[in-house]
Tab-separated table of C-alpha atoms in Angstrom:
chain	number	residue	atom	x	y	z
A	195	UNK	CA	156.520	194.479	11.552
A	196	UNK	CA	154.376	195.298	8.527
A	197	UNK	CA	157.224	197.326	7.076
A	198	UNK	CA	159.704	194.532	7.621
A	199	UNK	CA	157.787	192.065	5.440
A	200	UNK	CA	156.346	194.497	2.913
A	201	UNK	CA	157.156	192.672	-0.346
A	202	UNK	CA	157.228	195.875	-2.417
A	203	UNK	CA	159.673	197.665	-0.139
A	204	UNK	CA	162.675	196.055	-1.826
A	205	UNK	CA	161.936	197.827	-5.114
A	206	UNK	CA	162.034	201.347	-3.697
A	207	UNK	CA	164.695	203.578	-5.162
A	208	UNK	CA	166.647	205.366	-2.466
A	209	UNK	CA	169.607	207.690	-2.790
A	210	UNK	CA	172.839	206.175	-1.525
A	211	UNK	CA	175.578	208.723	-2.165
A	212	UNK	CA	174.184	212.080	-3.158
A	213	UNK	CA	172.600	211.676	-6.602
A	214	UNK	CA	173.683	208.031	-6.923
A	215	UNK	CA	170.707	205.793	-6.144
A	216	UNK	CA	170.749	202.133	-5.217
A	217	UNK	CA	169.580	201.338	-8.762
A	218	UNK	CA	172.484	203.250	-10.301
A	219	UNK	CA	174.882	201.602	-7.873
A	220	UNK	CA	173.843	198.130	-8.958
A	221	UNK	CA	174.046	199.098	-12.633
A	222	UNK	CA	177.612	200.265	-12.012
A	223	UNK	CA	178.331	197.054	-10.099
A	224	UNK	CA	176.982	194.974	-12.988
A	225	UNK	CA	179.133	196.804	-15.525
A	226	UNK	CA	182.142	196.500	-13.209
A	227	UNK	CA	181.453	192.780	-12.788
A	228	UNK	CA	181.234	192.162	-16.526
A	229	UNK	CA	184.380	194.199	-17.157
A	230	UNK	CA	186.259	192.419	-14.394
A	231	UNK	CA	185.245	189.002	-15.706
A	232	UNK	CA	186.322	189.767	-19.257
A	233	UNK	CA	189.470	191.744	-18.434
A	234	UNK	CA	190.756	189.273	-15.853
A	235	UNK	CA	189.591	186.366	-18.002
A	236	UNK	CA	191.461	187.539	-21.074
A	237	UNK	CA	194.622	188.566	-19.209
A	238	UNK	CA	196.283	185.153	-19.107
A	239	UNK	CA	195.556	184.101	-22.702
A	240	UNK	CA	196.521	180.542	-21.867
A	241	UNK	CA	196.136	177.792	-24.446
A	242	UNK	CA	194.518	175.686	-21.751
A	243	UNK	CA	192.185	178.199	-20.110
A	244	UNK	CA	191.872	178.629	-16.377
A	245	UNK	CA	188.528	179.069	-14.642
A	246	UNK	CA	187.985	182.752	-15.354
A	247	UNK	CA	189.247	182.433	-18.886
A	248	UNK	CA	186.906	179.522	-19.617
A	249	UNK	CA	184.013	181.517	-18.221
A	250	UNK	CA	184.860	184.473	-20.441
A	251	UNK	CA	185.360	182.225	-23.460
A	252	UNK	CA	182.156	180.338	-22.689
A	253	UNK	CA	180.100	183.518	-22.615
A	254	UNK	CA	181.679	184.674	-25.860
A	255	UNK	CA	181.013	181.338	-27.586
A	256	UNK	CA	177.487	181.266	-26.225
A	257	UNK	CA	176.502	184.660	-27.628
A	258	UNK	CA	178.375	183.978	-30.854
A	259	UNK	CA	176.462	180.718	-31.338
A	260	UNK	CA	173.187	182.479	-30.603
A	261	UNK	CA	173.846	185.150	-33.240
A	262	UNK	CA	174.993	182.619	-35.839
A	263	UNK	CA	171.912	180.536	-35.228
A	264	UNK	CA	169.375	183.337	-35.527
A	265	UNK	CA	170.907	186.045	-37.712
A	266	UNK	CA	173.584	184.158	-39.631
A	267	UNK	CA	177.177	185.219	-40.163
A	268	UNK	CA	176.221	188.779	-41.119
A	269	UNK	CA	174.686	189.164	-37.686
A	270	UNK	CA	178.157	189.385	-36.185
A	271	UNK	CA	178.167	193.150	-36.852
A	272	UNK	CA	175.811	193.313	-33.902
A	273	UNK	CA	177.910	191.096	-31.660
A	274	UNK	CA	179.103	193.949	-29.387
A	275	UNK	CA	175.534	195.140	-28.836
A	276	UNK	CA	174.055	191.705	-28.189
A	277	UNK	CA	176.954	190.639	-25.966
A	278	UNK	CA	176.788	193.822	-23.871
A	279	UNK	CA	173.027	193.511	-23.483
A	280	UNK	CA	173.212	189.841	-22.541
A	281	UNK	CA	175.993	190.277	-19.986
A	282	UNK	CA	174.449	193.408	-18.485
A	283	UNK	CA	171.012	191.840	-18.071
A	284	UNK	CA	172.519	188.599	-16.772
A	285	UNK	CA	174.659	190.370	-14.177
A	286	UNK	CA	171.806	192.641	-13.087
A	287	UNK	CA	169.551	189.604	-12.647
A	288	UNK	CA	172.171	187.615	-10.755
A	289	UNK	CA	173.274	190.512	-8.546
A	290	UNK	CA	169.635	191.021	-7.627
A	291	UNK	CA	169.546	187.510	-6.183
A	292	UNK	CA	172.052	188.392	-3.460
A	293	UNK	CA	169.944	188.909	-0.336
A	294	UNK	CA	169.486	192.577	0.493
A	295	UNK	CA	170.594	193.773	-2.916
A	296	UNK	CA	168.603	195.691	-5.485
A	297	UNK	CA	167.330	194.213	-8.761
A	298	UNK	CA	167.812	196.764	-11.509
A	299	UNK	CA	165.830	194.767	-14.060
A	300	UNK	CA	162.727	194.685	-11.849
A	301	UNK	CA	161.948	198.253	-12.940
A	302	UNK	CA	160.118	198.498	-16.242
A	303	UNK	CA	161.719	201.801	-17.122
A	304	UNK	CA	165.135	200.111	-17.205
A	305	UNK	CA	164.022	197.140	-19.290
A	306	UNK	CA	161.967	199.388	-21.558
A	307	UNK	CA	164.986	201.605	-22.176
A	308	UNK	CA	166.991	198.513	-23.141
A	309	UNK	CA	164.199	197.278	-25.430
A	310	UNK	CA	163.907	200.722	-26.999
A	311	UNK	CA	167.638	200.682	-27.687
A	312	UNK	CA	167.208	197.383	-29.520
A	313	UNK	CA	164.198	198.440	-31.564
A	314	UNK	CA	165.683	201.831	-32.485
A	315	UNK	CA	168.827	200.026	-33.628
A	316	UNK	CA	166.651	197.765	-35.780
A	317	UNK	CA	164.811	200.733	-37.316
A	318	UNK	CA	167.944	202.862	-37.750
A	319	UNK	CA	170.055	200.104	-39.251
A	320	UNK	CA	167.167	198.851	-41.388
A	321	UNK	CA	166.544	202.244	-42.979
A	322	UNK	CA	170.247	203.015	-43.305
A	323	UNK	CA	170.983	199.743	-45.064
A	324	UNK	CA	167.838	199.132	-47.118
A	325	UNK	CA	166.326	202.615	-47.348
A	326	UNK	CA	162.598	202.443	-47.938
A	327	UNK	CA	163.006	198.757	-48.780
A	328	UNK	CA	162.962	198.183	-45.022
A	329	UNK	CA	159.223	198.867	-45.137
A	330	UNK	CA	158.840	195.595	-47.050
A	331	UNK	CA	159.007	194.072	-43.587
A	332	UNK	CA	155.383	195.097	-43.127
A	333	UNK	CA	154.164	193.778	-46.493
A	334	UNK	CA	154.051	189.991	-46.562
A	335	UNK	CA	154.375	188.145	-49.842
A	336	UNK	CA	151.408	186.800	-51.731
A	337	UNK	CA	148.637	188.661	-49.922
A	338	UNK	CA	145.712	189.733	-52.154
A	339	UNK	CA	145.369	193.498	-52.604
A	340	UNK	CA	141.986	193.958	-50.980
A	341	UNK	CA	143.184	192.521	-47.658
A	342	UNK	CA	146.598	194.214	-47.712
A	343	UNK	CA	145.694	197.344	-45.653
A	344	UNK	CA	144.403	195.132	-42.859
A	345	UNK	CA	147.468	192.900	-42.913
A	346	UNK	CA	149.851	195.865	-42.967
A	347	UNK	CA	148.047	197.429	-39.988
A	348	UNK	CA	148.348	194.156	-38.072
A	349	UNK	CA	152.016	193.825	-39.011
A	350	UNK	CA	152.736	197.375	-37.837
A	351	UNK	CA	151.023	196.753	-34.489
A	352	UNK	CA	152.909	193.486	-34.204
A	353	UNK	CA	156.177	195.327	-34.805
A	354	UNK	CA	155.310	198.039	-32.282
A	355	UNK	CA	154.439	195.423	-29.679
A	356	UNK	CA	157.986	194.033	-29.759
A	357	UNK	CA	159.614	196.495	-27.364
A	358	UNK	CA	156.619	196.105	-25.046
A	359	UNK	CA	156.785	192.317	-24.932
A	360	UNK	CA	160.578	192.396	-24.675
A	361	UNK	CA	160.573	194.762	-21.691
A	362	UNK	CA	157.446	193.483	-19.937
A	363	UNK	CA	158.705	189.897	-20.005
A	364	UNK	CA	161.992	190.668	-18.289
A	365	UNK	CA	160.531	193.124	-15.791
A	366	UNK	CA	157.526	190.979	-14.864
A	367	UNK	CA	159.635	187.883	-14.335
A	368	UNK	CA	162.091	189.604	-12.046
A	369	UNK	CA	159.393	191.500	-10.133
A	370	UNK	CA	157.155	188.472	-9.628
A	371	UNK	CA	160.048	186.256	-8.627
A	372	UNK	CA	161.329	188.643	-5.980
A	373	UNK	CA	157.865	189.316	-4.571
A	374	UNK	CA	157.211	185.564	-4.315
A	375	UNK	CA	160.523	185.032	-2.559
A	376	UNK	CA	159.845	187.805	-0.078
A	377	UNK	CA	156.294	186.654	0.650
A	378	UNK	CA	157.294	183.048	1.305
A	379	UNK	CA	160.285	184.075	3.385
A	380	UNK	CA	157.956	186.398	5.296
A	381	UNK	CA	155.718	183.440	6.171
A	382	UNK	CA	158.547	181.929	8.228
A	383	UNK	CA	158.867	184.910	10.549
A	384	UNK	CA	155.101	185.528	10.658
A	385	UNK	CA	154.394	181.915	11.686
A	386	UNK	CA	156.958	181.866	14.453
A	387	UNK	CA	155.880	185.295	15.702
A	388	UNK	CA	152.199	184.331	15.766
A	389	UNK	CA	152.315	180.720	16.971
A	390	UNK	CA	155.584	180.477	18.910
A	391	UNK	CA	157.198	177.039	18.960
A	392	UNK	CA	154.507	175.372	16.837
A	393	UNK	CA	154.862	178.132	14.291
A	394	UNK	CA	158.615	177.683	14.269
A	395	UNK	CA	158.146	173.980	13.462
A	396	UNK	CA	155.568	174.795	10.784
A	397	UNK	CA	157.860	177.451	9.388
A	398	UNK	CA	160.136	174.758	7.994
A	399	UNK	CA	157.670	174.248	5.128
A	400	UNK	CA	157.761	177.784	3.686
A	401	UNK	CA	161.503	177.800	4.324
A	402	UNK	CA	161.927	174.729	2.103
A	403	UNK	CA	159.732	176.381	-0.504
A	404	UNK	CA	161.849	179.523	-0.334
A	405	UNK	CA	164.962	177.467	-1.018
A	406	UNK	CA	163.247	175.868	-4.015
A	407	UNK	CA	162.099	179.227	-5.368
A	408	UNK	CA	165.602	180.619	-4.961
A	409	UNK	CA	166.927	177.842	-7.183
A	410	UNK	CA	164.175	178.566	-9.697
A	411	UNK	CA	165.036	182.257	-9.604
A	412	UNK	CA	168.625	181.495	-10.572
A	413	UNK	CA	167.292	179.614	-13.572
A	414	UNK	CA	164.902	182.454	-14.433
A	415	UNK	CA	167.682	185.035	-14.094
A	416	UNK	CA	169.741	183.190	-16.672
A	417	UNK	CA	166.792	182.339	-18.914
A	418	UNK	CA	165.449	185.854	-19.117
A	419	UNK	CA	168.858	187.208	-20.060
A	420	UNK	CA	169.065	184.480	-22.688
A	421	UNK	CA	165.587	185.159	-24.067
A	422	UNK	CA	166.231	188.903	-24.128
A	423	UNK	CA	169.429	188.430	-26.115
A	424	UNK	CA	167.888	185.817	-28.399
A	425	UNK	CA	164.933	188.015	-29.310
A	426	UNK	CA	167.314	190.915	-29.838
A	427	UNK	CA	169.106	188.731	-32.383
A	428	UNK	CA	165.861	187.804	-34.108
A	429	UNK	CA	164.736	191.423	-34.368
A	430	UNK	CA	168.150	192.499	-35.616
A	431	UNK	CA	167.824	189.748	-38.209
A	432	UNK	CA	164.788	191.603	-39.560
A	433	UNK	CA	166.921	194.697	-39.965
A	434	UNK	CA	169.511	192.665	-41.881
A	435	UNK	CA	167.038	190.842	-44.126
A	436	UNK	CA	163.695	192.654	-44.263
A	437	UNK	CA	162.695	191.006	-47.562
A	438	UNK	CA	161.270	187.557	-47.952
B	113	UNK	CA	193.073	138.470	-51.319
B	114	UNK	CA	195.199	140.393	-48.872
B	115	UNK	CA	195.263	143.316	-51.205
B	116	UNK	CA	191.522	143.185	-51.604
B	117	UNK	CA	190.884	143.237	-47.861
B	118	UNK	CA	193.369	146.079	-47.503
B	119	UNK	CA	191.501	148.004	-50.093
B	120	UNK	CA	188.260	147.309	-48.410
B	121	UNK	CA	189.608	148.483	-45.083
B	122	UNK	CA	190.940	151.574	-46.772
B	123	UNK	CA	187.544	152.088	-48.301
B	124	UNK	CA	185.748	151.643	-44.994
B	125	UNK	CA	188.202	154.088	-43.407
B	126	UNK	CA	187.255	156.664	-45.969
B	127	UNK	CA	183.659	155.839	-45.387
B	128	UNK	CA	184.095	156.285	-41.642
B	129	UNK	CA	185.726	159.680	-42.135
B	130	UNK	CA	182.875	160.668	-44.381
B	131	UNK	CA	180.307	159.505	-41.865
B	132	UNK	CA	182.047	161.306	-39.026
B	133	UNK	CA	182.093	164.425	-41.138
B	134	UNK	CA	178.393	164.160	-41.807
B	135	UNK	CA	177.685	163.422	-38.151
B	136	UNK	CA	179.692	166.493	-37.161
B	137	UNK	CA	177.626	168.623	-39.491
B	138	UNK	CA	174.361	167.131	-38.290
B	139	UNK	CA	175.367	167.668	-34.659
B	140	UNK	CA	176.383	171.209	-35.397
B	141	UNK	CA	173.037	171.875	-37.004
B	142	UNK	CA	171.059	170.453	-34.108
B	143	UNK	CA	173.397	170.831	-31.186
B	144	UNK	CA	173.691	174.599	-30.977
B	145	UNK	CA	170.299	175.030	-29.378
B	146	UNK	CA	170.828	172.130	-27.031
B	147	UNK	CA	174.224	173.251	-25.787
B	148	UNK	CA	172.819	176.685	-25.029
B	149	UNK	CA	170.589	175.451	-22.228
B	150	UNK	CA	173.219	173.182	-20.745
B	151	UNK	CA	174.848	176.029	-18.827
B	152	UNK	CA	171.705	176.721	-16.871
B	153	UNK	CA	172.257	174.369	-13.974
B	154	UNK	CA	170.543	171.259	-12.716
B	155	UNK	CA	167.275	171.617	-14.596
B	156	UNK	CA	167.581	169.948	-17.970
B	157	UNK	CA	167.963	172.157	-20.995
B	158	UNK	CA	164.704	170.908	-22.469
B	159	UNK	CA	162.798	172.163	-19.419
B	160	UNK	CA	164.647	175.440	-19.559
B	161	UNK	CA	163.729	175.929	-23.185
B	162	UNK	CA	160.136	175.064	-22.369
B	163	UNK	CA	159.915	177.628	-19.579
B	164	UNK	CA	161.487	180.288	-21.768
B	165	UNK	CA	159.022	179.510	-24.514
B	166	UNK	CA	156.039	179.662	-22.182
B	167	UNK	CA	157.104	183.048	-20.815
B	168	UNK	CA	157.558	184.302	-24.312
B	169	UNK	CA	154.188	183.203	-25.682
B	170	UNK	CA	152.226	184.774	-22.837
B	171	UNK	CA	153.850	188.184	-23.140
B	172	UNK	CA	153.609	188.265	-26.932
B	173	UNK	CA	149.813	188.101	-26.793
B	174	UNK	CA	149.516	190.707	-24.038
B	175	UNK	CA	151.890	193.095	-25.797
B	176	UNK	CA	149.867	192.995	-29.019
B	177	UNK	CA	146.632	193.830	-27.209
B	178	UNK	CA	148.271	196.604	-25.150
B	179	UNK	CA	149.792	198.280	-28.194
B	180	UNK	CA	146.550	197.996	-30.190
B	181	UNK	CA	144.494	199.398	-27.323
B	182	UNK	CA	147.019	202.144	-26.616
B	183	UNK	CA	147.141	203.238	-30.250
B	184	UNK	CA	143.347	203.259	-30.442
B	185	UNK	CA	143.060	205.309	-27.270
B	186	UNK	CA	145.656	207.817	-28.485
B	187	UNK	CA	143.946	208.081	-31.879
B	188	UNK	CA	140.603	208.712	-30.181
B	189	UNK	CA	142.061	211.492	-28.072
B	190	UNK	CA	143.791	213.033	-31.067
B	191	UNK	CA	141.001	212.841	-33.656
B	192	UNK	CA	138.092	212.894	-31.211
B	193	UNK	CA	136.601	209.732	-32.731
B	194	UNK	CA	135.856	207.986	-29.461
B	195	UNK	CA	135.064	205.095	-29.219
B	196	UNK	CA	135.636	203.792	-32.757
B	197	UNK	CA	139.426	204.088	-32.829
B	198	UNK	CA	139.697	202.085	-29.640
B	199	UNK	CA	137.294	199.415	-30.854
B	200	UNK	CA	138.936	198.938	-34.243
B	201	UNK	CA	142.531	199.082	-33.043
B	202	UNK	CA	141.867	196.865	-30.047
B	203	UNK	CA	140.549	194.218	-32.433
B	204	UNK	CA	143.577	194.716	-34.679
B	205	UNK	CA	145.713	194.473	-31.551
B	206	UNK	CA	144.159	191.110	-30.740
B	207	UNK	CA	144.932	189.967	-34.262
B	208	UNK	CA	148.509	191.196	-33.919
B	209	UNK	CA	148.800	189.405	-30.571
B	210	UNK	CA	147.636	186.140	-32.112
B	211	UNK	CA	150.047	186.671	-35.004
B	212	UNK	CA	152.859	187.306	-32.485
B	213	UNK	CA	152.046	184.098	-30.635
B	214	UNK	CA	151.849	182.068	-33.838
B	215	UNK	CA	155.200	183.455	-34.936
B	216	UNK	CA	156.765	182.815	-31.562
B	217	UNK	CA	155.443	179.265	-31.633
B	218	UNK	CA	156.803	178.791	-35.148
B	219	UNK	CA	153.411	178.146	-36.728
B	220	UNK	CA	153.359	181.318	-38.816
B	221	UNK	CA	156.333	182.509	-40.789
B	222	UNK	CA	158.503	185.273	-39.427
B	223	UNK	CA	158.575	188.379	-41.610
B	224	UNK	CA	162.368	188.311	-41.897
B	225	UNK	CA	164.408	185.250	-42.765
B	226	UNK	CA	162.219	182.183	-42.684
B	227	UNK	CA	164.759	179.501	-41.914
B	228	UNK	CA	165.660	180.222	-38.317
B	229	UNK	CA	164.283	177.898	-35.676
B	230	UNK	CA	161.468	179.099	-33.455
B	231	UNK	CA	161.986	179.447	-29.745
C-alpha cells in the first residue's frame, strides 16, 4: 500500500530493454513525436493547411516570433537550436502527463544538460564572433572605476547563475507538479480504504482537485517549455550583441 | 462640388489606408507577445504570462544565491580561507540574485540589447 502511493516512486529510473532506461525511452519517444509531427505536417504542403500542417506551421511561427521579438532578425541563426529545444522540452513535458508515463524533464541532470548546452553555445558563439569583446558583457557602461571590481564580480555571478535558474525552474516545476498530482490522487484511494463508503463519498473532493491540477499541469508543461525557449533566446541575444 | 467630394473621398481613402498601415504596425509591435500565450488553452494569456513571470522571478533569486554560495565554498576549499570566501561570495551572490530579479522584472537594464521587452 505504501509503495503504491509513494509519490517519489514515479521518478525512479528503471531499465526497460537492456541498457535503455525508461528515461531514455521517453526521450526517444519525444524526438520521434516531434519528427513525426513535422515530417507528416510538411508532407502535404497544401496552400490551405490541414490539421497537422497547421500545427507544424503554428509551432514554427511561434518560435520564429519569439526569436524575432527577443534577439531580432540576426537571432534566426539560432532558430534550429531554439526550435529543437522548445519542441523537445514541450514534448517531454506533455508525454509526462500521460498517466503511468515517465517525465524526462523532472530530472535535474537532464534539464541542467540542456541549460549547459545553451550557455556553452552563448559563450562559444560570443567568443568566436566578438573575441575578447564578449567580455564587455560583464562591464556595464558608466560605472565609476572604484566600484567596477564589485560590479564585475556581481555580473559574473549573475551570468553563472543563468544555467542554474534555467534548469532548476524547469525541473522543479515538473517535479512539484507530478508529486502534487500523485499525492492528491493518492488521497482518493486512502480515504476509501480507510473509511469505506463515507470515504468514497469524501474522495470526490480530492478527485475534483486532481482534475483541476491536471489542467494546471498542462498549462505549466506548455509554459515551462515556452519560458525555457524564451530565456534561451534572451541569453543568445547577449552572445549576438554583448556591447551596450 | 461633385469633384470636390470625390477628391475628399479619395483623400479619406488614402487616409484610411495610412491608418490601417499604422494600426498593422502597432498591432505587430504589441501583438506578438499576446498571441504567444493564446495557444495555451482556456486560461487567458495574461494569466499565463503572469504565472511564467512569477516562476521566473523566484528561481532567479535562488540561483544567484546558490552560485554565490557554491563559488565561495569552492574557493574556501581551494585556498583554505574558510570562512571568508563563503561570506563574501554569498553576499555577492545575494546581490547577483537581486540584480537577476530586477532584470527579469524589467526594472534594471539587461546587459545585452536594452530594447527587448521583459518577461
